[in-house]
Amino acid sequence: MKRAFVRARRPEHKQQRREEILAAARDLAMASGVRNVSLGAVAEAVGLAKSNIMRYFGTREEIYLILAADEWHQWAAAVTARLEAPSDDAAAPVTTRLEASSDHVVAALAETLADRPLLCDILSQTATTLEHNVSVEAARTFKRAILAVIADLGSQVARTTGLTVGEGTELVSVATAFAGVLYPIANPSPTLAELYAQDPVIAATCPDFLPTLSRALKALAAGLPTLRED
Amino acid sequence: MKRAFVRARRPEHKQQRREEILAAARDLAMASGVRNVSLGAVAEAVGLAKSNIMRYFGTREEIYLILAADEWHQWAAAVTARLEAPSDDAAAPVTTRLEASSDHVVAALAETLADRPLLCDILSQTATTLEHNVSVEAARTFKRAILAVIADLGSQVARTTGLTVGEGTELVSVATAFAGVLYPIANPSPTLAELYAQDPVIAATCPDFLPTLSRALKALAAGLPTLRED
């Protein structure tokens, strides 16, 4: 006799199954990249039918938007912890201090992104893929979550540097947007990896993630105040 | 009797068929976005079997990499034309002139990108999708083409502004990278369009393509020289 399918009926069981599905989708994405994970592969990993997964999440993209919000929150916590730690130059004169504080903020934003390949992978897929095949409610929940994170980090950046809240928010937004562009470029496809192995001149043009992101953010942090209207 | 399939045997016929396929792929992408065009749809549009298309192009991604190189070249020509036209402030004092020339360059880069939705759509898909399912040769041809464009435009930007060739190249690279991020955000999916219609607070956070790109590039152009080593 076939083993009967055991439906999760009690709320705590449902919650547990939800978390198993999310954990499986996360592991698969870490192993082979968000773009290569199908709903079928997630179903297989948790031992459920695809139709059953869809009792918990509408689409594979909804699963990844939930993981995305989760990753954004963890990233924000890491940035906050870095910004609350005193920078090395607290005793320096004011102008040097402002410059140093801006470098401190850029390092906090860029290094915590570099530490999070799954977040960067998700950032590279969000607008082109993940925000497409989802319900309006799922999109709303996600957008509210990340807008709150960006606003909070933007204020923190402004408190730490000479930037306004608006400029701090721009710096945070560009940091995540640019991380999303750089990640797939700095982590090339198998085809490009093969090309780079054959052709060192082309390989030399492939940017490194952290230095490229840091430099762009430093330039932006220095340049934004020059655009203020008098 | 079924119409026999007519194989393109002569070189000029092959070239013509190639161009028909590229034109169909371009039209379909303009109408519904690169991500939504399958090889099957291209085949149907030109009246060939999918297997037949693959006698000309290995994959749908190879078709779009060829269109990408073509779009990059047309964009470069448009930027060059804009940079060769005198800016309005040729008679201003030197510092104002440098600032004005930098604004002129940013406007040339940003406005020509805003004029090219297909290029921006392709830019949003290049590293995450198009560079994956192609042959090493197709990737090499594409990379060589765009690296030449970036180097050429970088030098032109340096000649026109106070930026070094390296900084000019960075400005051009970031312009195209950031255009690729902004395009899908500024042109939201049907789900997000529905969300924005329901929720004006969230809608207000959706960036406009041209002003957002221009501002980031202006800040970058102003900030890059501050990072020079003494």
Coordinates of C-alpha atoms in Angstrom, one line a residue, chain A residues 4-172:
Chain A
A4 CA -0.9 8.1 2.3
F5 CA -0.1 11.8 1.8
V6 CA -0.1 13.5 5.2
R7 CA -1.6 16.9 4.9
A8 CA -0.3 19.6 7.3
R9 CA -3.5 20.6 9.1
R10 CA -2.5 22.2 12.3
P11 CA -1.1 25.8 12.0
E12 CA 2.2 24.9 13.5
H13 CA 2.6 22.1 11.0
K14 CA 1.7 24.4 8.1
Q15 CA 4.3 26.9 9.4
Q16 CA 6.9 24.2 9.6
R17 CA 6.2 23.0 6.1
R18 CA 6.4 26.6 4.8
E19 CA 9.8 27.0 6.4
E20 CA 11.0 23.7 4.9
I21 CA 10.0 24.9 1.5
L22 CA 11.8 28.3 2.0
A23 CA 14.9 26.5 3.3
A24 CA 15.0 24.2 0.4
A25 CA 14.6 27.0 -2.1
R26 CA 17.4 28.9 -0.4
D27 CA 19.8 25.9 -0.4
L28 CA 19.1 25.2 -4.1
A29 CA 19.7 28.9 -5.0
M30 CA 22.9 29.0 -3.0
A31 CA 24.1 25.8 -4.8
S32 CA 23.1 26.7 -8.4
G33 CA 21.8 30.3 -8.6
V34 CA 18.3 31.6 -8.3
R35 CA 17.7 31.5 -12.1
N36 CA 18.4 27.8 -12.3
V37 CA 15.9 26.7 -9.6
S38 CA 12.5 25.5 -10.8
L39 CA 9.4 25.0 -8.6
G40 CA 9.7 21.3 -9.5
A41 CA 13.2 21.1 -8.0
V42 CA 12.0 22.8 -4.8
A43 CA 9.1 20.3 -4.6
E44 CA 11.5 17.4 -5.1
A45 CA 13.8 18.7 -2.4
V46 CA 11.1 18.8 0.2
G47 CA 9.3 15.6 -1.0
L48 CA 6.1 17.2 -2.0
A49 CA 4.1 17.5 -5.3
K50 CA 4.4 20.8 -7.1
S51 CA 0.6 21.3 -6.7
N52 CA 1.2 20.9 -3.0
I53 CA 3.9 23.6 -2.8
M54 CA 1.4 25.9 -4.5
R55 CA -0.9 25.6 -1.4
Y56 CA 1.8 27.5 0.4
F57 CA 3.2 29.8 -2.3
G58 CA 1.6 30.9 -5.5
T59 CA 4.7 30.7 -7.7
R60 CA 8.5 30.1 -7.5
E61 CA 8.9 33.8 -7.8
E62 CA 6.8 34.4 -4.6
I63 CA 9.1 32.0 -2.7
Y64 CA 12.1 34.0 -3.8
L65 CA 10.5 37.4 -3.0
I66 CA 9.9 36.1 0.5
L67 CA 13.6 35.0 0.7
A68 CA 14.5 38.4 -0.8
A69 CA 12.8 40.3 2.0
D70 CA 14.4 38.1 4.5
E71 CA 17.9 38.7 3.0
W72 CA 17.3 42.5 2.9
H73 CA 16.4 42.4 6.6
Q74 CA 19.5 40.4 7.5
W75 CA 21.6 42.8 5.4
A76 CA 20.1 45.9 7.1
A77 CA 20.9 44.4 10.5
A78 CA 24.5 43.8 9.5
V79 CA 24.9 47.4 8.1
T80 CA 23.4 48.8 11.2
A81 CA 25.8 46.9 13.4
R82 CA 28.7 48.2 11.3
L83 CA 27.5 51.8 11.4
E84 CA 27.0 51.7 15.2
A85 CA 30.5 50.5 15.7
P86 CA 32.8 53.6 16.1
S87 CA 34.9 54.3 13.0
D88 CA 38.6 54.5 13.5
D89 CA 38.8 58.3 13.1
A90 CA 36.5 59.7 15.8
A91 CA 39.3 61.9 17.1
A92 CA 40.3 63.4 13.7
P93 CA 39.5 67.0 12.6
V94 CA 36.0 67.6 11.3
T95 CA 36.6 67.5 7.5
T96 CA 38.8 64.4 7.6
R97 CA 36.3 62.9 9.9
L98 CA 33.4 63.5 7.4
E99 CA 35.5 62.0 4.7
A100 CA 36.5 59.1 6.9
S101 CA 32.9 58.6 8.0
S102 CA 31.8 58.4 4.4
D103 CA 34.5 55.8 3.7
H104 CA 33.3 53.9 6.8
V105 CA 29.7 54.0 5.5
V106 CA 30.7 52.8 2.0
A107 CA 32.8 50.0 3.5
A108 CA 29.8 49.0 5.7
L109 CA 27.4 48.9 2.7
A110 CA 29.8 47.3 0.2
E111 CA 31.4 44.7 2.4
T112 CA 28.1 43.4 3.8
L113 CA 26.8 43.1 0.3
A114 CA 29.9 41.2 -0.8
D115 CA 29.3 38.8 2.2
R116 CA 25.9 37.9 0.8
P117 CA 26.0 36.1 -2.5
L118 CA 22.4 35.0 -2.2
L119 CA 21.1 38.6 -1.7
C120 CA 23.2 39.8 -4.6
D121 CA 21.9 37.0 -6.8
I122 CA 18.4 37.9 -5.8
L123 CA 19.0 41.6 -6.5
S124 CA 20.2 40.7 -10.0
Q125 CA 16.9 38.9 -10.6
T126 CA 14.3 41.1 -8.8
A127 CA 13.1 43.6 -11.4
T128 CA 13.7 41.4 -14.5
T129 CA 12.2 38.2 -13.2
L130 CA 11.0 37.9 -9.6
E131 CA 8.6 40.9 -9.7
H132 CA 6.8 39.5 -12.7
N133 CA 5.2 36.2 -11.9
V134 CA 3.7 37.1 -8.5
S135 CA 0.4 38.3 -7.0
V136 CA -0.1 42.0 -6.4
E137 CA -0.3 41.1 -2.6
A138 CA 3.1 39.4 -2.7
A139 CA 4.6 42.3 -4.6
R140 CA 3.1 44.8 -2.1
T141 CA 4.5 42.9 1.0
F142 CA 7.9 42.8 -0.6
K143 CA 8.0 46.4 -1.7
R144 CA 6.8 47.7 1.7
A145 CA 9.5 45.6 3.4
I146 CA 12.4 46.9 1.2
L147 CA 11.2 50.5 1.1
A148 CA 11.2 50.5 4.9
V149 CA 14.8 49.0 4.9
I150 CA 16.0 51.6 2.4
A151 CA 14.4 54.5 4.3
D152 CA 15.9 53.3 7.6
L153 CA 19.4 52.8 6.3
G154 CA 19.2 56.1 4.4
S155 CA 18.6 57.9 7.7
Q156 CA 21.4 56.0 9.4
V157 CA 23.8 56.9 6.6
A158 CA 22.8 60.6 6.9
R159 CA 23.4 60.6 10.6
T160 CA 26.8 59.1 10.2
T161 CA 28.0 61.2 7.2
G162 CA 27.6 64.8 5.9
L163 CA 24.9 63.5 3.5
T164 CA 21.2 64.5 3.7
V165 CA 18.6 61.8 4.3
G166 CA 17.7 62.0 0.6
E167 CA 21.4 61.5 -0.5
G168 CA 21.8 58.7 2.1
T169 CA 18.8 57.0 0.6
E170 CA 20.2 57.3 -2.9
L171 CA 23.5 55.9 -1.8
V172 CA 21.7 52.8 -0.2

